[in-house]
Amino acid sequence: MHATQAVRAVRLGPTLAAAASRAMASTPTPQQRVSREKWLLSGATVAGVAALYLPCVQRSVPGGDSGELITAACELGVAHPPGYPVFTLLSRLAIGLLPLSSPAHSVNLLTALLGVVASGALCFTVCRLGG
């Protein structure tokens, strides 16, 4: 029991002090309320971006370096320098865990999910730094 609670217990009596202590403990502080709002906004951002990204995932090899990176993931080889080793390993894991229509679809789905997670992390960071 803290000193302020002990003073209240003397003034209010044991039953009223216990009731007041429970009421204060159950009321969320403004900081807890803001934290909950940050998480809800970040979750809504993740849901919105996922709703936009996931239906648009290409089922075949898109242009650019995608074909080279997908091939490197299938063979566990090295793409052109710098090689993107973390992406290659994550892509290989996605190919193994998501046996969809093609390896390209699995890797494209992985990149969409990584984009969704990045947007949620960015939203949470901006909310936290913004106050």
Short mmCIF file of N, CA, C and O in Angstrom, two decimals:
data_model
loop_
_atom_site.label_atom_id
_atom_site.label_comp_id
_atom_site.label_asym_id
_atom_site.label_seq_id
_atom_site.Cartn_x
_atom_site.Cartn_y
_atom_site.Cartn_z
N MET A 1 0.85 -1.17 0.00
CA MET A 1 0.00 0.00 0.00
C MET A 1 0.90 1.23 0.00
O MET A 1 1.81 1.34 0.81
N HIS A 2 0.63 2.15 -0.91
CA HIS A 2 1.40 3.38 -0.99
C HIS A 2 0.99 4.33 0.12
O HIS A 2 -0.06 4.16 0.77
N ALA A 3 1.78 5.36 0.32
CA ALA A 3 1.51 6.32 1.39
C ALA A 3 0.20 7.05 1.14
O ALA A 3 -0.59 7.27 2.07
N THR A 4 -0.07 7.43 -0.11
CA THR A 4 -1.32 8.14 -0.40
C THR A 4 -2.53 7.24 -0.17
O THR A 4 -3.58 7.70 0.28
N GLN A 5 -2.38 5.95 -0.47
CA GLN A 5 -3.48 5.03 -0.21
C GLN A 5 -3.69 4.83 1.28
O GLN A 5 -4.82 4.66 1.74
N ALA A 6 -2.60 4.84 2.05
CA ALA A 6 -2.73 4.70 3.50
C ALA A 6 -3.45 5.90 4.09
O ALA A 6 -4.30 5.75 4.99
N VAL A 7 -3.14 7.09 3.59
CA VAL A 7 -3.83 8.30 4.08
C VAL A 7 -5.30 8.23 3.72
O VAL A 7 -6.17 8.55 4.54
N ARG A 8 -5.63 7.79 2.53
CA ARG A 8 -7.03 7.65 2.14
C ARG A 8 -7.74 6.61 3.00
O ARG A 8 -8.90 6.76 3.33
N ALA A 9 -7.03 5.53 3.33
CA ALA A 9 -7.65 4.49 4.16
C ALA A 9 -8.00 5.02 5.53
O ALA A 9 -9.03 4.67 6.10
N VAL A 10 -7.15 5.90 6.06
CA VAL A 10 -7.44 6.48 7.37
C VAL A 10 -8.63 7.42 7.27
O VAL A 10 -9.51 7.42 8.12
N ARG A 11 -8.69 8.22 6.21
CA ARG A 11 -9.77 9.20 6.06
C ARG A 11 -11.10 8.54 5.70
O ARG A 11 -12.14 8.92 6.22
N LEU A 12 -11.06 7.60 4.77
CA LEU A 12 -12.29 7.05 4.23
C LEU A 12 -12.75 5.78 4.93
O LEU A 12 -13.90 5.39 4.79
N GLY A 13 -11.89 5.11 5.60
CA GLY A 13 -12.23 3.82 6.16
C GLY A 13 -11.78 2.73 5.21
O GLY A 13 -11.55 2.98 4.03
N PRO A 14 -11.64 1.50 5.69
CA PRO A 14 -11.06 0.44 4.87
C PRO A 14 -11.90 0.08 3.65
O PRO A 14 -11.37 -0.15 2.57
N THR A 15 -13.21 0.02 3.77
CA THR A 15 -14.02 -0.40 2.62
C THR A 15 -14.08 0.67 1.54
O THR A 15 -13.99 0.36 0.35
N LEU A 16 -14.23 1.92 1.92
CA LEU A 16 -14.28 2.98 0.93
C LEU A 16 -12.91 3.16 0.27
O LEU A 16 -12.82 3.44 -0.93
N ALA A 17 -11.83 3.00 1.03
CA ALA A 17 -10.49 3.13 0.46
C ALA A 17 -10.23 2.01 -0.54
O ALA A 17 -9.65 2.25 -1.61
N ALA A 18 -10.67 0.80 -0.26
CA ALA A 18 -10.49 -0.31 -1.18
C ALA A 18 -11.29 -0.08 -2.45
O ALA A 18 -10.82 -0.36 -3.56
N ALA A 19 -12.50 0.43 -2.34
CA ALA A 19 -13.33 0.71 -3.51
C ALA A 19 -12.71 1.82 -4.36
O ALA A 19 -12.69 1.74 -5.59
N ALA A 20 -12.18 2.85 -3.71
CA ALA A 20 -11.54 3.94 -4.45
C ALA A 20 -10.28 3.45 -5.15
O ALA A 20 -10.00 3.84 -6.29
N SER A 21 -9.52 2.59 -4.49
CA SER A 21 -8.32 2.05 -5.08
C SER A 21 -8.64 1.20 -6.31
O SER A 21 -7.97 1.28 -7.34
N ARG A 22 -9.72 0.39 -6.23
CA ARG A 22 -10.12 -0.42 -7.39
C ARG A 22 -10.60 0.46 -8.53
O ARG A 22 -10.34 0.19 -9.70
N ALA A 23 -11.32 1.52 -8.22
CA ALA A 23 -11.82 2.42 -9.27
C ALA A 23 -10.67 3.12 -9.98
O ALA A 23 -10.68 3.28 -11.20
N MET A 24 -9.65 3.53 -9.22
CA MET A 24 -8.50 4.19 -9.83
C MET A 24 -7.70 3.21 -10.69
O MET A 24 -7.16 3.57 -11.72
N ALA A 25 -7.63 1.96 -10.27
CA ALA A 25 -6.86 0.97 -11.02
C ALA A 25 -7.54 0.59 -12.33
O ALA A 25 -6.89 0.27 -13.31
N SER A 26 -8.87 0.61 -12.39
CA SER A 26 -9.58 0.18 -13.59
C SER A 26 -9.72 1.29 -14.63
O SER A 26 -9.99 1.02 -15.78
N THR A 27 -9.57 2.55 -14.24
CA THR A 27 -9.70 3.65 -15.17
C THR A 27 -8.41 3.80 -15.98
O THR A 27 -7.34 3.95 -15.39
N PRO A 28 -8.49 3.72 -17.31
CA PRO A 28 -7.26 3.84 -18.10
C PRO A 28 -6.73 5.26 -18.05
O PRO A 28 -7.50 6.23 -18.07
N THR A 29 -5.44 5.39 -17.96
CA THR A 29 -4.81 6.69 -17.97
C THR A 29 -4.83 7.25 -19.39
O THR A 29 -5.01 6.49 -20.35
N PRO A 30 -4.63 8.55 -19.55
CA PRO A 30 -4.59 9.10 -20.91
C PRO A 30 -3.48 8.48 -21.76
O PRO A 30 -3.65 8.29 -22.96
N GLN A 31 -2.36 8.13 -21.13
CA GLN A 31 -1.27 7.49 -21.88
C GLN A 31 -1.69 6.12 -22.39
O GLN A 31 -1.39 5.75 -23.52
N GLN A 32 -2.41 5.34 -21.55
CA GLN A 32 -2.88 4.03 -21.99
C GLN A 32 -3.91 4.17 -23.10
O GLN A 32 -3.94 3.39 -24.04
N ARG A 33 -4.77 5.18 -23.01
CA ARG A 33 -5.78 5.40 -24.02
C ARG A 33 -5.14 5.77 -25.36
O ARG A 33 -5.53 5.27 -26.40
N VAL A 34 -4.11 6.62 -25.32
CA VAL A 34 -3.41 7.00 -26.54
C VAL A 34 -2.71 5.80 -27.14
O VAL A 34 -2.70 5.60 -28.35
N SER A 35 -2.11 4.98 -26.28
CA SER A 35 -1.43 3.80 -26.78
C SER A 35 -2.41 2.88 -27.50
O SER A 35 -2.10 2.33 -28.54
N ARG A 36 -3.60 2.72 -26.93
CA ARG A 36 -4.62 1.90 -27.57
C ARG A 36 -5.03 2.49 -28.91
O ARG A 36 -5.21 1.77 -29.89
N GLU A 37 -5.13 3.82 -28.97
CA GLU A 37 -5.49 4.49 -30.22
C GLU A 37 -4.41 4.31 -31.27
O GLU A 37 -4.69 4.12 -32.45
N LYS A 38 -3.13 4.34 -30.84
CA LYS A 38 -2.03 4.12 -31.79
C LYS A 38 -2.11 2.72 -32.38
O LYS A 38 -1.93 2.53 -33.58
N TRP A 39 -2.36 1.73 -31.52
CA TRP A 39 -2.45 0.36 -32.01
C TRP A 39 -3.64 0.16 -32.93
O TRP A 39 -3.55 -0.54 -33.94
N LEU A 40 -4.77 0.79 -32.60
CA LEU A 40 -5.95 0.66 -33.46
C LEU A 40 -5.72 1.32 -34.83
O LEU A 40 -6.09 0.76 -35.86
N LEU A 41 -5.09 2.49 -34.83
CA LEU A 41 -4.81 3.16 -36.09
C LEU A 41 -3.81 2.36 -36.92
O LEU A 41 -3.98 2.21 -38.14
N SER A 42 -2.80 1.81 -36.26
CA SER A 42 -1.82 0.98 -36.99
C SER A 42 -2.48 -0.28 -37.55
O SER A 42 -2.20 -0.69 -38.68
N GLY A 43 -3.36 -0.89 -36.77
CA GLY A 43 -4.08 -2.07 -37.25
C GLY A 43 -4.99 -1.75 -38.42
O GLY A 43 -5.10 -2.53 -39.38
N ALA A 44 -5.64 -0.60 -38.36
CA ALA A 44 -6.50 -0.18 -39.48
C ALA A 44 -5.66 0.09 -40.73
O ALA A 44 -6.08 -0.23 -41.85
N THR A 45 -4.48 0.65 -40.54
CA THR A 45 -3.58 0.89 -41.68
C THR A 45 -3.15 -0.43 -42.30
O THR A 45 -3.16 -0.59 -43.53
N VAL A 46 -2.78 -1.39 -41.46
CA VAL A 46 -2.37 -2.70 -41.96
C VAL A 46 -3.52 -3.36 -42.72
O VAL A 46 -3.34 -3.91 -43.81
N ALA A 47 -4.72 -3.30 -42.17
CA ALA A 47 -5.87 -3.91 -42.83
C ALA A 47 -6.17 -3.23 -44.17
O ALA A 47 -6.47 -3.91 -45.16
N GLY A 48 -6.09 -1.91 -44.20
CA GLY A 48 -6.37 -1.20 -45.44
C GLY A 48 -5.34 -1.47 -46.53
O GLY A 48 -5.69 -1.70 -47.69
N VAL A 49 -4.07 -1.46 -46.14
CA VAL A 49 -3.03 -1.72 -47.13
C VAL A 49 -3.10 -3.17 -47.61
O VAL A 49 -2.92 -3.46 -48.79
N ALA A 50 -3.38 -4.09 -46.69
CA ALA A 50 -3.52 -5.50 -47.08
C ALA A 50 -4.68 -5.69 -48.04
O ALA A 50 -4.60 -6.47 -48.99
N ALA A 51 -5.77 -4.97 -47.79
CA ALA A 51 -6.93 -5.08 -48.68
C ALA A 51 -6.61 -4.56 -50.08
O ALA A 51 -7.20 -5.02 -51.07
N LEU A 52 -5.67 -3.61 -50.17
CA LEU A 52 -5.29 -3.10 -51.49
C LEU A 52 -4.21 -3.95 -52.15
O LEU A 52 -4.25 -4.21 -53.35
N TYR A 53 -3.21 -4.38 -51.37
CA TYR A 53 -2.06 -5.10 -51.93
C TYR A 53 -2.37 -6.53 -52.33
O TYR A 53 -2.02 -6.97 -53.41
N LEU A 54 -2.96 -7.28 -51.42
CA LEU A 54 -3.06 -8.73 -51.61
C LEU A 54 -3.89 -9.15 -52.82
O LEU A 54 -3.50 -10.09 -53.52
N PRO A 55 -4.99 -8.50 -53.15
CA PRO A 55 -5.71 -8.91 -54.37
C PRO A 55 -4.95 -8.58 -55.66
O PRO A 55 -5.22 -9.16 -56.71
N CYS A 56 -3.98 -7.67 -55.58
CA CYS A 56 -3.26 -7.24 -56.78
C CYS A 56 -1.94 -7.96 -57.00
O CYS A 56 -1.17 -7.57 -57.87
N VAL A 57 -1.66 -8.99 -56.21
CA VAL A 57 -0.39 -9.70 -56.33
C VAL A 57 -0.34 -10.42 -57.68
O VAL A 57 -1.28 -11.13 -58.06
N GLN A 58 0.77 -10.23 -58.40
CA GLN A 58 0.92 -10.88 -59.71
C GLN A 58 1.22 -12.36 -59.52
O GLN A 58 1.95 -12.76 -58.63
N ARG A 59 0.65 -13.18 -60.37
CA ARG A 59 0.86 -14.62 -60.29
C ARG A 59 2.02 -15.08 -61.16
O ARG A 59 2.40 -16.24 -61.13
N SER A 60 2.58 -14.17 -61.93
CA SER A 60 3.71 -14.52 -62.80
C SER A 60 4.88 -13.59 -62.48
O SER A 60 4.81 -12.78 -61.56
N VAL A 61 5.92 -13.69 -63.26
CA VAL A 61 7.12 -12.90 -63.01
C VAL A 61 6.92 -11.48 -63.54
O VAL A 61 6.70 -11.30 -64.74
N PRO A 62 6.98 -10.49 -62.67
CA PRO A 62 6.88 -9.11 -63.15
C PRO A 62 8.22 -8.65 -63.73
O PRO A 62 9.21 -9.38 -63.71
N GLY A 63 8.27 -7.45 -64.22
CA GLY A 63 9.48 -6.95 -64.87
C GLY A 63 10.56 -6.54 -63.88
O GLY A 63 10.44 -6.70 -62.67
N GLY A 64 11.65 -6.03 -64.42
CA GLY A 64 12.77 -5.58 -63.60
C GLY A 64 13.63 -6.73 -63.12
O GLY A 64 13.84 -7.72 -63.83
N ASP A 65 14.13 -6.61 -61.92
CA ASP A 65 15.01 -7.64 -61.34
C ASP A 65 14.24 -8.79 -60.70
O ASP A 65 14.85 -9.68 -60.12
N SER A 66 12.94 -8.78 -60.76
CA SER A 66 12.14 -9.78 -60.06
C SER A 66 12.48 -11.20 -60.51
O SER A 66 12.60 -12.10 -59.68
N GLY A 67 12.63 -11.40 -61.80
CA GLY A 67 12.93 -12.74 -62.30
C GLY A 67 14.26 -13.27 -61.76
O GLY A 67 14.38 -14.43 -61.37
N GLU A 68 15.25 -12.39 -61.71
CA GLU A 68 16.56 -12.78 -61.19
C GLU A 68 16.48 -13.10 -59.70
O GLU A 68 17.07 -14.08 -59.23
N LEU A 69 15.74 -12.31 -58.94
CA LEU A 69 15.61 -12.55 -57.51
C LEU A 69 14.80 -13.80 -57.21
O LEU A 69 15.12 -14.56 -56.28
N ILE A 70 13.77 -14.07 -58.00
CA ILE A 70 12.97 -15.29 -57.81
C ILE A 70 13.81 -16.52 -58.16
O ILE A 70 13.77 -17.53 -57.45
N THR A 71 14.61 -16.43 -59.22
CA THR A 71 15.49 -17.54 -59.57
C THR A 71 16.53 -17.79 -58.50
O THR A 71 16.82 -18.94 -58.14
N ALA A 72 17.08 -16.73 -57.94
CA ALA A 72 18.06 -16.87 -56.86
C ALA A 72 17.42 -17.52 -55.64
O ALA A 72 18.06 -18.33 -54.95
N ALA A 73 16.16 -17.23 -55.38
CA ALA A 73 15.47 -17.84 -54.25
C ALA A 73 15.19 -19.32 -54.51
O ALA A 73 15.31 -20.15 -53.60
N CYS A 74 14.83 -19.66 -55.73
CA CYS A 74 14.56 -21.07 -56.06
C CYS A 74 15.82 -21.92 -55.96
O CYS A 74 15.77 -23.06 -55.50
N GLU A 75 16.94 -21.39 -56.41
CA GLU A 75 18.18 -22.15 -56.43
C GLU A 75 19.07 -21.88 -55.22
O GLU A 75 20.14 -22.47 -55.10
N LEU A 76 18.65 -20.96 -54.35
CA LEU A 76 19.48 -20.46 -53.25
C LEU A 76 20.83 -19.98 -53.76
O LEU A 76 21.88 -20.23 -53.18
N GLY A 77 20.77 -19.27 -54.85
CA GLY A 77 21.97 -18.70 -55.45
C GLY A 77 22.13 -17.25 -55.03
O GLY A 77 21.47 -16.76 -54.10
N VAL A 78 23.00 -16.57 -55.73
CA VAL A 78 23.28 -15.17 -55.43
C VAL A 78 22.82 -14.34 -56.62
O VAL A 78 23.23 -14.58 -57.76
N ALA A 79 21.96 -13.37 -56.34
CA ALA A 79 21.55 -12.45 -57.39
C ALA A 79 22.70 -11.47 -57.62
O ALA A 79 23.73 -11.54 -56.96
N HIS A 80 22.52 -10.54 -58.52
CA HIS A 80 23.59 -9.58 -58.79
C HIS A 80 23.97 -8.84 -57.50
O HIS A 80 23.18 -8.77 -56.57
N PRO A 81 25.17 -8.31 -57.43
CA PRO A 81 25.61 -7.63 -56.21
C PRO A 81 24.64 -6.51 -55.85
O PRO A 81 24.18 -5.81 -56.74
N PRO A 82 24.27 -6.36 -54.63
CA PRO A 82 24.76 -6.94 -53.39
C PRO A 82 24.17 -8.30 -53.05
O PRO A 82 24.52 -8.88 -52.04
N GLY A 83 23.28 -8.83 -53.82
CA GLY A 83 22.81 -10.19 -53.62
C GLY A 83 21.56 -10.33 -52.79
O GLY A 83 20.86 -11.32 -52.90
N TYR A 84 21.23 -9.38 -51.91
CA TYR A 84 20.02 -9.41 -51.09
C TYR A 84 19.84 -10.75 -50.37
O TYR A 84 18.87 -11.46 -50.61
N PRO A 85 20.76 -11.13 -49.49
CA PRO A 85 20.70 -12.47 -48.88
C PRO A 85 19.47 -12.69 -48.00
O PRO A 85 18.90 -13.78 -48.01
N VAL A 86 19.06 -11.68 -47.25
CA VAL A 86 17.89 -11.86 -46.37
C VAL A 86 16.64 -12.05 -47.22
O VAL A 86 15.81 -12.93 -46.93
N PHE A 87 16.50 -11.25 -48.27
CA PHE A 87 15.34 -11.41 -49.15
C PHE A 87 15.35 -12.77 -49.83
O PHE A 87 14.31 -13.41 -49.98
N THR A 88 16.53 -13.23 -50.23
CA THR A 88 16.64 -14.54 -50.88
C THR A 88 16.21 -15.65 -49.93
O THR A 88 15.44 -16.55 -50.31
N LEU A 89 16.66 -15.60 -48.68
CA LEU A 89 16.28 -16.63 -47.71
C LEU A 89 14.80 -16.56 -47.35
O LEU A 89 14.13 -17.60 -47.24
N LEU A 90 14.28 -15.35 -47.18
CA LEU A 90 12.84 -15.22 -46.89
C LEU A 90 12.00 -15.70 -48.08
O LEU A 90 10.95 -16.33 -47.90
N SER A 91 12.46 -15.41 -49.28
CA SER A 91 11.74 -15.86 -50.48
C SER A 91 11.75 -17.38 -50.58
O SER A 91 10.74 -18.00 -50.94
N ARG A 92 12.89 -17.98 -50.27
CA ARG A 92 12.97 -19.45 -50.29
C ARG A 92 12.03 -20.04 -49.25
O ARG A 92 11.36 -21.06 -49.50
N LEU A 93 11.95 -19.43 -48.09
CA LEU A 93 11.02 -19.88 -47.06
C LEU A 93 9.57 -19.74 -47.52
O LEU A 93 8.74 -20.63 -47.30
N ALA A 94 9.28 -18.63 -48.19
CA ALA A 94 7.92 -18.42 -48.70
C ALA A 94 7.57 -19.45 -49.78
O ALA A 94 6.44 -19.94 -49.83
N ILE A 95 8.53 -19.79 -50.62
CA ILE A 95 8.29 -20.80 -51.66
C ILE A 95 7.99 -22.15 -51.02
O ILE A 95 7.11 -22.89 -51.47
N GLY A 96 8.69 -22.46 -49.94
CA GLY A 96 8.47 -23.74 -49.26
C GLY A 96 7.18 -23.78 -48.46
O GLY A 96 6.49 -24.80 -48.41
N LEU A 97 6.82 -22.65 -47.83
CA LEU A 97 5.62 -22.63 -46.97
C LEU A 97 4.34 -22.33 -47.73
O LEU A 97 3.26 -22.66 -47.25
N LEU A 98 4.46 -21.65 -48.85
CA LEU A 98 3.27 -21.28 -49.63
C LEU A 98 3.32 -21.93 -51.00
O LEU A 98 3.62 -21.28 -52.00
N PRO A 99 3.03 -23.22 -51.08
CA PRO A 99 3.10 -23.88 -52.40
C PRO A 99 1.89 -23.50 -53.25
O PRO A 99 0.96 -24.28 -53.43
N LEU A 100 1.91 -22.29 -53.75
CA LEU A 100 0.81 -21.81 -54.57
C LEU A 100 1.05 -22.22 -56.02
O LEU A 100 1.79 -23.16 -56.30
N SER A 101 0.47 -21.52 -56.93
CA SER A 101 0.56 -21.90 -58.34
C SER A 101 1.98 -21.84 -58.89
O SER A 101 2.35 -22.65 -59.72
N SER A 102 2.78 -20.90 -58.44
CA SER A 102 4.15 -20.79 -58.96
C SER A 102 5.05 -20.15 -57.90
O SER A 102 4.56 -19.48 -56.99
N PRO A 103 6.35 -20.35 -58.00
CA PRO A 103 7.26 -19.67 -57.06
C PRO A 103 7.16 -18.15 -57.16
O PRO A 103 7.30 -17.45 -56.16
N ALA A 104 6.88 -17.66 -58.36
CA ALA A 104 6.75 -16.20 -58.53
C ALA A 104 5.59 -15.67 -57.71
O ALA A 104 5.71 -14.60 -57.08
N HIS A 105 4.48 -16.40 -57.70
CA HIS A 105 3.33 -15.95 -56.92
C HIS A 105 3.65 -15.94 -55.43
O HIS A 105 3.26 -15.02 -54.71
N SER A 106 4.37 -16.96 -54.94
CA SER A 106 4.75 -17.01 -53.53
C SER A 106 5.65 -15.84 -53.14
O SER A 106 5.47 -15.21 -52.10
N VAL A 107 6.64 -15.55 -53.99
CA VAL A 107 7.56 -14.45 -53.69
C VAL A 107 6.85 -13.11 -53.79
O VAL A 107 7.07 -12.22 -52.96
N ASN A 108 5.98 -12.95 -54.75
CA ASN A 108 5.22 -11.70 -54.86
C ASN A 108 4.28 -11.52 -53.68
O ASN A 108 4.09 -10.39 -53.20
N LEU A 109 3.71 -12.60 -53.19
CA LEU A 109 2.88 -12.52 -51.99
C LEU A 109 3.72 -12.14 -50.78
O LEU A 109 3.29 -11.34 -49.95
N LEU A 110 4.92 -12.68 -50.68
CA LEU A 110 5.83 -12.30 -49.60
C LEU A 110 6.14 -10.81 -49.64
O LEU A 110 6.10 -10.14 -48.61
N THR A 111 6.44 -10.29 -50.81
CA THR A 111 6.77 -8.87 -50.90
C THR A 111 5.57 -7.99 -50.55
O THR A 111 5.73 -6.94 -49.93
N ALA A 112 4.37 -8.45 -50.90
CA ALA A 112 3.18 -7.70 -50.52
C ALA A 112 2.99 -7.71 -49.00
O ALA A 112 2.68 -6.68 -48.39
N LEU A 113 3.21 -8.86 -48.37
CA LEU A 113 3.08 -8.95 -46.91
C LEU A 113 4.15 -8.11 -46.21
O LEU A 113 3.87 -7.47 -45.18
N LEU A 114 5.36 -8.09 -46.75
CA LEU A 114 6.40 -7.25 -46.17
C LEU A 114 6.05 -5.77 -46.31
O LEU A 114 6.32 -4.96 -45.41
N GLY A 115 5.43 -5.39 -47.41
CA GLY A 115 4.97 -4.01 -47.59
C GLY A 115 3.87 -3.65 -46.61
O GLY A 115 3.83 -2.53 -46.08
N VAL A 116 2.98 -4.60 -46.33
CA VAL A 116 1.91 -4.37 -45.37
C VAL A 116 2.49 -4.16 -43.96
O VAL A 116 2.11 -3.23 -43.24
N VAL A 117 3.44 -5.00 -43.59
CA VAL A 117 4.07 -4.88 -42.27
C VAL A 117 4.84 -3.56 -42.17
O VAL A 117 4.79 -2.88 -41.13
N ALA A 118 5.53 -3.18 -43.23
CA ALA A 118 6.29 -1.93 -43.22
C ALA A 118 5.37 -0.72 -43.07
O ALA A 118 5.68 0.23 -42.35
N SER A 119 4.22 -0.74 -43.72
CA SER A 119 3.29 0.39 -43.61
C SER A 119 2.72 0.48 -42.20
O SER A 119 2.55 1.57 -41.66
N GLY A 120 2.43 -0.67 -41.58
CA GLY A 120 1.95 -0.65 -40.20
C GLY A 120 3.01 -0.15 -39.24
O GLY A 120 2.72 0.63 -38.32
N ALA A 121 4.26 -0.56 -39.45
CA ALA A 121 5.35 -0.09 -38.59
C ALA A 121 5.59 1.40 -38.77
O ALA A 121 5.84 2.12 -37.80
N LEU A 122 5.48 1.88 -40.00
CA LEU A 122 5.64 3.31 -40.25
C LEU A 122 4.52 4.11 -39.57
O LEU A 122 4.78 5.14 -38.95
N CYS A 123 3.30 3.64 -39.67
CA CYS A 123 2.17 4.32 -39.04
C CYS A 123 2.35 4.38 -37.53
O CYS A 123 2.17 5.42 -36.90
N PHE A 124 2.76 3.26 -36.93
CA PHE A 124 2.95 3.23 -35.48
C PHE A 124 4.09 4.16 -35.06
O PHE A 124 3.99 4.87 -34.06
N THR A 125 5.16 4.20 -35.84
CA THR A 125 6.29 5.07 -35.52
C THR A 125 5.89 6.53 -35.61
O THR A 125 6.24 7.33 -34.74
N VAL A 126 5.17 6.90 -36.65
CA VAL A 126 4.72 8.29 -36.80
C VAL A 126 3.78 8.67 -35.66
O VAL A 126 3.88 9.76 -35.09
N CYS A 127 2.88 7.76 -35.28
CA CYS A 127 1.97 8.05 -34.17
C CYS A 127 2.73 8.21 -32.86
O CYS A 127 2.42 9.09 -32.06
N ARG A 128 3.72 7.39 -32.66
CA ARG A 128 4.49 7.46 -31.42
C ARG A 128 5.35 8.72 -31.37
O ARG A 128 5.45 9.35 -30.32
N LEU A 129 5.98 9.08 -32.46
CA LEU A 129 6.80 10.29 -32.48
C LEU A 129 5.97 11.56 -32.50
O LEU A 129 6.40 12.59 -32.00
N GLY A 130 4.79 11.47 -33.08
CA GLY A 130 3.91 12.64 -33.15
C GLY A 130 3.24 12.98 -31.83
O GLY A 130 2.72 14.06 -31.66
N GLY A 131 3.25 12.04 -30.92
CA GLY A 131 2.68 12.31 -29.61
C GLY A 131 1.30 11.83 -29.56
O GLY A 131 0.46 11.68 -28.94
#
